[in-house]
DNA sequence: ATAGCTGCAAATGCTTTGCAAGGCC
DNA sequence: GGCCTTGCAAAGCATTTGCAGCTAT
């Protein structure tokens, strides 16, 4: 579990500025939702809905833009578990995931709860950027 | 590396029939391309182009349908490495992948070349279906 | 003031679907 | 013949983009 962030309005503004992002109303609200309550896994659609329900007017396009800007700034990490939908994780440390293929829920697996041993050499002319383990699960049969 | 299949026209027809799929001209051609030359990683778009170049008239919709039918029949396996594009692998045995995020090339990592140790328990009410390791690589800096 | 953001709507890319025509058994 | 398949074109999603107007500094 990642250390909870200081989620005061000013702290969030400071964090955004530190990334070279202007603290706008929309970014502040989205950051508040994302970093205000422990580790989270969101989709653009889901975060957008949440913001709307929370009373903040944000366009879906801005949610997409913001998620990518946050990812680029290192505040988020993209998790690829579904071809057709992008997931973002507020836990940016090295770790892995359970993915429920029925409910489409993501759950963290702490980095040290899995050991990947004996990684073979990367193909000629390439270097390893990241190692991602996805454990697909389904509802247990009754 | 998987054992190469018998790729004679009749053998392919037999394989299709065994899966409950009628051996049509399109399926035979696609199966020929897929299983005719060792392990392959394809996208619908790519396989479609290949078929067209090879002189077989197949619609993209049929390529999609066929890829899914083959996957359901256990002849193919879907590999999720990119949110936005589906990849299919002719190697259906348990193994993992290198994915070049620049060239979008996939390469197999033999199942026994990586050991995933100490898998934590699946979340309440679920059972593990599959464990997939994706090693993302980029062109080495010069 | 000005460079950066936002929102809308249109465009894009991949994939699926509906339905009429064609092909396998 | 009857049912499965195909092909086309249209529809469907998730995502990106262009551009006019708004906002933080």
Short mmCIF file of C-alpha atoms (C1' of nucleotides) in Angstrom, two decimals:
data_model
loop_
_atom_site.label_atom_id
_atom_site.label_comp_id
_atom_site.label_asym_id
_atom_site.label_seq_id
_atom_site.Cartn_x
_atom_site.Cartn_y
_atom_site.Cartn_z
CA UNK A 1 0.00 0.00 0.00
CA UNK A 2 1.26 3.41 -0.91
CA UNK A 3 1.50 6.16 1.67
CA UNK A 4 -1.62 8.32 1.46
CA UNK A 5 -0.94 11.72 0.07
CA UNK A 6 -1.69 15.04 1.64
CA UNK A 7 -4.98 15.80 -0.07
CA UNK A 8 -5.52 19.35 1.07
CA UNK A 9 -6.42 21.63 -1.79
CA UNK A 10 -3.14 23.48 -1.52
CA UNK A 11 -1.06 20.32 -1.39
CA UNK A 12 -2.70 19.09 -4.57
CA UNK A 13 -2.07 22.40 -6.31
CA UNK A 14 1.55 22.17 -5.25
CA UNK A 15 1.87 18.65 -6.57
CA UNK A 16 0.47 19.70 -9.92
CA UNK A 17 2.73 22.69 -10.18
CA UNK A 18 5.69 20.48 -9.35
CA UNK A 19 4.82 18.45 -12.47
CA UNK A 20 4.59 21.53 -14.63
CA UNK A 21 0.80 21.28 -14.80
CA UNK A 22 -1.34 24.29 -14.10
CA UNK A 23 -3.67 23.67 -11.20
CA UNK A 24 -7.02 24.07 -12.87
CA UNK A 25 -10.37 23.33 -11.31
CA UNK A 26 -10.73 20.11 -13.34
CA UNK A 27 -7.27 18.79 -12.59
CA UNK A 28 -7.66 19.53 -8.90
CA UNK A 29 -10.94 17.67 -8.72
CA UNK A 30 -9.63 14.66 -10.65
CA UNK A 31 -6.47 14.57 -8.57
CA UNK A 32 -8.60 14.74 -5.45
CA UNK A 33 -10.63 11.74 -6.57
CA UNK A 34 -7.58 9.79 -7.65
CA UNK A 35 -5.23 10.43 -4.76
CA UNK A 36 -7.67 11.01 -1.96
CA UNK A 37 -8.31 7.45 -0.88
CA UNK A 38 -5.49 4.95 -1.10
CA UNK A 39 -4.65 2.97 -4.21
CA UNK A 40 -7.16 3.11 -7.00
CA UNK A 41 -7.74 1.61 -10.43
CA UNK A 42 -9.80 3.68 -12.81
CA UNK A 43 -10.93 3.91 -16.40
CA UNK A 44 -11.54 7.23 -18.13
CA UNK A 45 -15.24 6.50 -18.32
CA UNK A 46 -15.42 5.57 -14.63
CA UNK A 47 -13.48 8.58 -13.40
CA UNK A 48 -15.60 10.84 -15.55
CA UNK A 49 -18.81 9.42 -14.08
CA UNK A 50 -17.41 9.85 -10.59
CA UNK A 51 -16.55 13.48 -11.21
CA UNK A 52 -20.00 14.19 -12.61
CA UNK A 53 -21.68 12.51 -9.66
CA UNK A 54 -19.39 14.49 -7.37
CA UNK A 55 -20.78 17.63 -8.90
CA UNK A 56 -17.78 18.66 -10.99
CA UNK A 57 -18.40 19.53 -14.59
CA UNK A 58 -15.59 17.93 -16.62
CA UNK A 59 -15.68 16.74 -20.19
CA UNK A 60 -14.66 13.20 -21.03
CA UNK A 61 -11.99 14.53 -23.38
CA UNK A 62 -10.43 16.41 -20.49
CA UNK A 63 -10.47 13.28 -18.35
CA UNK A 64 -8.57 11.44 -21.06
CA UNK A 65 -6.11 14.28 -21.44
CA UNK A 66 -5.63 14.54 -17.71
CA UNK A 67 -5.08 10.81 -17.23
CA UNK A 68 -2.36 10.87 -19.85
CA UNK A 69 -0.76 13.99 -18.46
CA UNK A 70 -0.73 12.47 -14.97
CA UNK A 71 0.72 9.27 -16.38
CA UNK A 72 3.43 11.16 -18.19
CA UNK A 73 4.18 13.07 -15.01
CA UNK A 74 4.59 9.81 -13.12
CA UNK A 75 1.55 10.29 -10.91
CA UNK A 76 -0.22 7.36 -12.55
CA UNK A 77 0.70 4.16 -14.29
CA UNK A 78 -1.20 2.54 -17.11
CA UNK A 79 -2.11 -1.11 -16.68
CA UNK A 80 -2.76 -3.17 -19.78
CA UNK A 81 -5.15 -6.03 -19.03
CA UNK A 82 -7.83 -5.55 -21.62
CA UNK A 83 -7.53 -4.89 -25.33
CA UNK A 84 -10.22 -2.32 -25.71
CA UNK A 85 -10.09 -0.36 -22.48
CA UNK A 86 -7.28 1.45 -20.68
CA UNK A 87 -6.87 1.21 -16.92
CA UNK A 88 -4.89 3.58 -14.74
CA UNK A 89 -3.41 2.79 -11.36
CA UNK A 90 -2.53 5.31 -8.67
CA UNK A 91 0.08 2.92 -7.34
CA UNK A 92 3.13 3.72 -9.43
CA UNK A 93 5.51 1.39 -7.67
CA UNK A 94 6.55 -1.87 -9.27
CA UNK A 95 3.82 -4.39 -8.63
CA UNK A 96 1.42 -6.71 -10.41
CA UNK A 97 -2.29 -7.38 -10.79
CA UNK A 98 -5.19 -9.72 -10.49
CA UNK A 99 -7.76 -9.05 -13.17
CA UNK A 100 -11.24 -10.49 -12.88
CA UNK A 101 -12.26 -11.20 -16.44
CA UNK A 102 -15.94 -11.23 -15.50
CA UNK A 103 -16.31 -8.17 -13.31
CA UNK A 104 -13.39 -6.29 -14.88
CA UNK A 105 -12.02 -5.53 -11.44
CA UNK A 106 -8.34 -4.98 -10.86
CA UNK A 107 -6.55 -5.80 -7.62
CA UNK A 108 -2.94 -5.15 -6.73
CA UNK A 109 -0.40 -7.83 -6.01
CA UNK A 110 2.44 -6.30 -4.04
CA UNK A 111 5.69 -6.29 -5.91
CA UNK A 112 7.34 -8.64 -3.47
CA UNK A 113 4.47 -11.13 -3.40
CA UNK A 114 5.59 -12.48 -6.76
CA UNK A 115 9.09 -13.24 -7.81
CA UNK A 116 9.92 -13.42 -11.46
CA UNK A 117 13.10 -15.35 -11.81
CA UNK A 118 15.57 -15.97 -14.59
CA UNK A 119 14.37 -13.38 -17.07
CA UNK A 120 15.87 -14.24 -20.45
CA UNK A 121 17.81 -11.61 -22.33
CA UNK A 122 15.81 -9.01 -24.21
CA UNK A 123 15.78 -9.41 -28.00
CA UNK A 124 18.73 -8.02 -29.95
CA UNK A 125 18.89 -4.24 -29.82
CA UNK A 126 16.34 -3.75 -27.09
CA UNK A 127 16.37 -3.14 -23.37
CA UNK A 128 13.82 -4.07 -20.76
CA UNK A 129 11.52 -1.26 -19.78
CA UNK A 130 9.06 -3.04 -17.53
CA UNK A 131 7.91 -6.47 -16.37
CA UNK A 132 4.22 -6.89 -15.80
CA UNK A 133 2.47 -9.94 -14.41
CA UNK A 134 -1.27 -10.27 -14.89
CA UNK A 135 -3.10 -13.03 -13.08
CA UNK A 136 -6.48 -13.51 -14.70
CA UNK A 137 -9.17 -14.81 -12.40
CA UNK A 138 -12.81 -15.75 -12.84
CA UNK A 139 -15.58 -16.22 -10.32
CA UNK A 140 -15.04 -19.62 -8.73
CA UNK A 141 -17.52 -22.20 -9.89
CA UNK A 142 -20.13 -23.00 -7.24
CA UNK B 1 8.72 -23.95 -30.11
CA UNK B 2 5.62 -25.88 -30.93
CA UNK B 3 5.75 -28.92 -33.15
CA UNK B 4 4.95 -27.85 -36.73
CA UNK B 5 1.57 -29.07 -37.88
CA UNK B 6 0.77 -31.12 -40.91
CA UNK B 7 -0.20 -28.35 -43.29
CA UNK B 8 -1.51 -30.38 -46.20
CA UNK B 9 -4.87 -29.16 -47.40
CA UNK B 10 -6.60 -32.30 -46.21
CA UNK B 11 -4.97 -32.20 -42.79
CA UNK B 12 -6.14 -28.63 -42.31
CA UNK B 13 -9.66 -29.55 -43.34
CA UNK B 14 -9.56 -32.39 -40.86
CA UNK B 15 -8.36 -30.11 -38.09
CA UNK B 16 -11.19 -27.68 -38.76
CA UNK B 17 -13.79 -30.40 -38.84
CA UNK B 18 -12.44 -31.74 -35.55
CA UNK B 19 -13.24 -28.33 -34.05
CA UNK B 20 -16.74 -28.34 -35.42
CA UNK B 21 -15.84 -25.71 -38.02
CA UNK B 22 -16.76 -26.22 -41.63
CA UNK B 23 -13.69 -26.18 -43.84
CA UNK B 24 -14.44 -23.21 -46.05
CA UNK B 25 -12.04 -21.65 -48.52
CA UNK B 26 -11.44 -18.68 -46.21
CA UNK B 27 -10.82 -20.73 -43.08
CA UNK B 28 -8.48 -23.06 -44.93
CA UNK B 29 -6.42 -20.19 -46.26
CA UNK B 30 -6.23 -18.42 -42.90
CA UNK B 31 -5.35 -21.66 -41.14
CA UNK B 32 -2.67 -22.27 -43.75
CA UNK B 33 -1.13 -18.86 -43.09
CA UNK B 34 -1.37 -19.24 -39.33
CA UNK B 35 -0.16 -22.78 -38.84
CA UNK B 36 2.06 -23.19 -41.86
CA UNK B 37 5.27 -21.75 -40.48
CA UNK B 38 6.07 -22.21 -36.82
CA UNK B 39 4.84 -19.92 -34.08
CA UNK B 40 3.26 -16.69 -35.19
CA UNK B 41 1.80 -13.55 -33.66
CA UNK B 42 -0.81 -11.78 -35.71
CA UNK B 43 -3.36 -9.01 -35.59
CA UNK B 44 -6.60 -9.16 -37.54
CA UNK B 45 -5.43 -6.33 -39.75
CA UNK B 46 -2.10 -8.00 -40.44
CA UNK B 47 -3.52 -11.40 -41.21
CA UNK B 48 -6.07 -9.82 -43.50
CA UNK B 49 -3.37 -7.99 -45.43
CA UNK B 50 -1.37 -11.19 -45.71
CA UNK B 51 -4.33 -13.10 -47.10
CA UNK B 52 -5.04 -10.39 -49.65
CA UNK B 53 -1.40 -10.29 -50.75
CA UNK B 54 -1.50 -14.07 -50.95
CA UNK B 55 -4.32 -13.76 -53.42
CA UNK B 56 -7.17 -14.91 -51.22
CA UNK B 57 -10.23 -12.75 -51.12
CA UNK B 58 -11.35 -12.56 -47.47
CA UNK B 59 -13.20 -9.78 -45.75
CA UNK B 60 -11.81 -8.22 -42.60
CA UNK B 61 -15.00 -9.14 -40.76
CA UNK B 62 -14.43 -12.79 -41.61
CA UNK B 63 -10.84 -12.57 -40.39
CA UNK B 64 -12.11 -11.28 -37.04
CA UNK B 65 -14.75 -13.97 -36.85
CA UNK B 66 -12.26 -16.66 -37.78
CA UNK B 67 -9.67 -15.53 -35.25
CA UNK B 68 -12.26 -15.72 -32.51
CA UNK B 69 -13.57 -19.08 -33.65
CA UNK B 70 -10.03 -20.47 -33.73
CA UNK B 71 -9.36 -19.02 -30.29
CA UNK B 72 -12.50 -20.56 -28.91
CA UNK B 73 -11.54 -23.86 -30.48
CA UNK B 74 -8.15 -23.73 -28.74
CA UNK B 75 -6.14 -23.34 -31.94
CA UNK B 76 -5.11 -19.82 -30.98
CA UNK B 77 -4.55 -17.83 -27.82
CA UNK B 78 -5.17 -14.14 -27.38
CA UNK B 79 -2.34 -12.08 -25.97
CA UNK B 80 -3.15 -8.79 -24.27
CA UNK B 81 -0.27 -6.36 -24.54
CA UNK B 82 -1.90 -3.32 -26.02
CA UNK B 83 -5.13 -1.62 -25.07
CA UNK B 84 -6.50 -0.89 -28.48
CA UNK B 85 -5.35 -3.85 -30.56
CA UNK B 86 -5.80 -7.59 -30.14
CA UNK B 87 -2.94 -10.00 -30.82
CA UNK B 88 -3.29 -13.71 -31.45
CA UNK B 89 -0.61 -16.33 -30.89
CA UNK B 90 -0.43 -19.71 -32.59
CA UNK B 91 1.51 -21.03 -29.61
CA UNK B 92 -1.23 -22.09 -27.23
CA UNK B 93 1.04 -23.56 -24.58
CA UNK B 94 1.73 -21.70 -21.37
CA UNK B 95 4.41 -19.14 -22.07
CA UNK B 96 5.11 -15.43 -21.89
CA UNK B 97 6.06 -12.50 -24.09
CA UNK B 98 8.41 -9.71 -24.93
CA UNK B 99 6.55 -6.77 -26.42
CA UNK B 100 8.44 -4.06 -28.22
CA UNK B 101 6.49 -0.91 -27.46
CA UNK B 102 7.99 0.89 -30.43
CA UNK B 103 7.74 -1.65 -33.22
CA UNK B 104 4.76 -3.48 -31.72
CA UNK B 105 6.52 -6.77 -32.20
CA UNK B 106 5.79 -9.75 -29.99
CA UNK B 107 8.31 -12.46 -29.16
CA UNK B 108 7.77 -15.61 -27.17
CA UNK B 109 9.45 -16.37 -23.88
CA UNK B 110 9.33 -20.10 -23.32
CA UNK B 111 7.21 -21.05 -20.36
CA UNK B 112 10.15 -22.47 -18.45
CA UNK B 113 12.42 -19.50 -19.10
CA UNK B 114 10.59 -17.53 -16.45
CA UNK B 115 9.57 -18.77 -13.06
CA UNK B 116 6.81 -16.98 -11.27
CA UNK B 117 7.12 -17.87 -7.64
CA UNK B 118 4.92 -17.53 -4.61
CA UNK B 119 1.69 -16.52 -6.29
CA UNK B 120 -0.59 -15.02 -3.65
CA UNK B 121 -4.08 -16.40 -3.22
CA UNK B 122 -6.70 -15.24 -5.66
CA UNK B 123 -9.24 -12.76 -4.29
CA UNK B 124 -12.20 -14.16 -2.36
CA UNK B 125 -14.55 -16.14 -4.55
CA UNK B 126 -12.29 -16.37 -7.58
CA UNK B 127 -9.96 -18.92 -9.07
CA UNK B 128 -6.87 -18.39 -11.18
CA UNK B 129 -7.44 -18.86 -14.86
CA UNK B 130 -4.13 -17.78 -16.29
CA UNK B 131 -0.84 -16.11 -15.42
CA UNK B 132 0.66 -13.90 -18.08
CA UNK B 133 4.01 -12.13 -17.96
CA UNK B 134 4.66 -9.30 -20.37
CA UNK B 135 8.17 -7.89 -20.61
CA UNK B 136 8.00 -4.54 -22.32
CA UNK B 137 11.12 -3.59 -24.23
CA UNK B 138 12.18 -0.55 -26.23
CA UNK B 139 14.93 -0.08 -28.77
CA UNK B 140 18.17 0.25 -26.82
CA UNK B 141 19.45 3.80 -26.75
CA UNK B 142 22.45 4.27 -29.02
"C1'" DA C 1 -0.98 39.54 -22.26
"C1'" DT C 2 -0.10 35.08 -23.32
"C1'" DA C 3 0.71 30.53 -23.10
"C1'" DG C 4 -1.78 26.85 -21.56
"C1'" DC C 5 -6.48 24.51 -20.73
"C1'" DT C 6 -11.09 23.10 -21.60
"C1'" DG C 7 -15.17 21.59 -24.03
"C1'" DC C 8 -17.52 20.33 -27.78
"C1'" DA C 9 -18.14 17.81 -31.69
"C1'" DA C 10 -16.13 15.56 -35.30
"C1'" DA C 11 -12.84 12.21 -36.61
"C1'" DT C 12 -10.30 7.99 -35.91
"C1'" DG C 13 -9.10 3.12 -35.15
"C1'" DC C 14 -10.38 -1.28 -33.95
"C1'" DT C 15 -13.99 -4.46 -33.57
"C1'" DT C 16 -18.77 -6.25 -33.86
"C1'" DT C 17 -23.26 -6.94 -35.97
"C1'" DG C 18 -27.38 -7.34 -39.21
"C1'" DC C 19 -28.79 -9.21 -43.06
"C1'" DA C 20 -28.94 -10.93 -47.79
"C1'" DA C 21 -26.45 -13.96 -50.80
"C1'" DG C 22 -23.55 -17.97 -51.28
"C1'" DG C 23 -21.41 -22.55 -50.05
"C1'" DC C 24 -20.89 -27.10 -47.51
"C1'" DC C 25 -22.99 -31.56 -46.17
"C1'" DG D 1 -32.60 -28.34 -48.85
"C1'" DG D 2 -31.15 -26.63 -44.77
"C1'" DC D 3 -28.03 -24.68 -42.01
"C1'" DC D 4 -23.69 -22.62 -41.54
"C1'" DT D 5 -20.63 -18.86 -43.57
"C1'" DT D 6 -19.40 -14.92 -45.85
"C1'" DG D 7 -19.29 -10.11 -47.17
"C1'" DC D 8 -20.58 -5.74 -47.08
"C1'" DA D 9 -21.82 -1.81 -44.92
"C1'" DA D 10 -23.41 0.15 -40.94
"C1'" DA D 11 -23.13 0.46 -36.14
"C1'" DG D 12 -20.47 0.45 -31.80
"C1'" DC D 13 -16.93 1.61 -28.42
"C1'" DA D 14 -12.98 3.72 -26.66
"C1'" DT D 15 -10.03 7.21 -27.64
"C1'" DT D 16 -7.95 11.33 -30.03
"C1'" DT D 17 -7.98 15.73 -32.26
"C1'" DG D 18 -9.11 20.53 -34.07
"C1'" DC D 19 -10.37 24.65 -32.78
"C1'" DA D 20 -12.78 28.53 -30.55
"C1'" DG D 21 -13.24 30.35 -26.14
"C1'" DC D 22 -11.67 30.57 -21.26
"C1'" DT D 23 -8.11 30.85 -17.37
"C1'" DA D 24 -3.97 30.83 -14.58
"C1'" DT D 25 0.14 33.39 -14.03
#
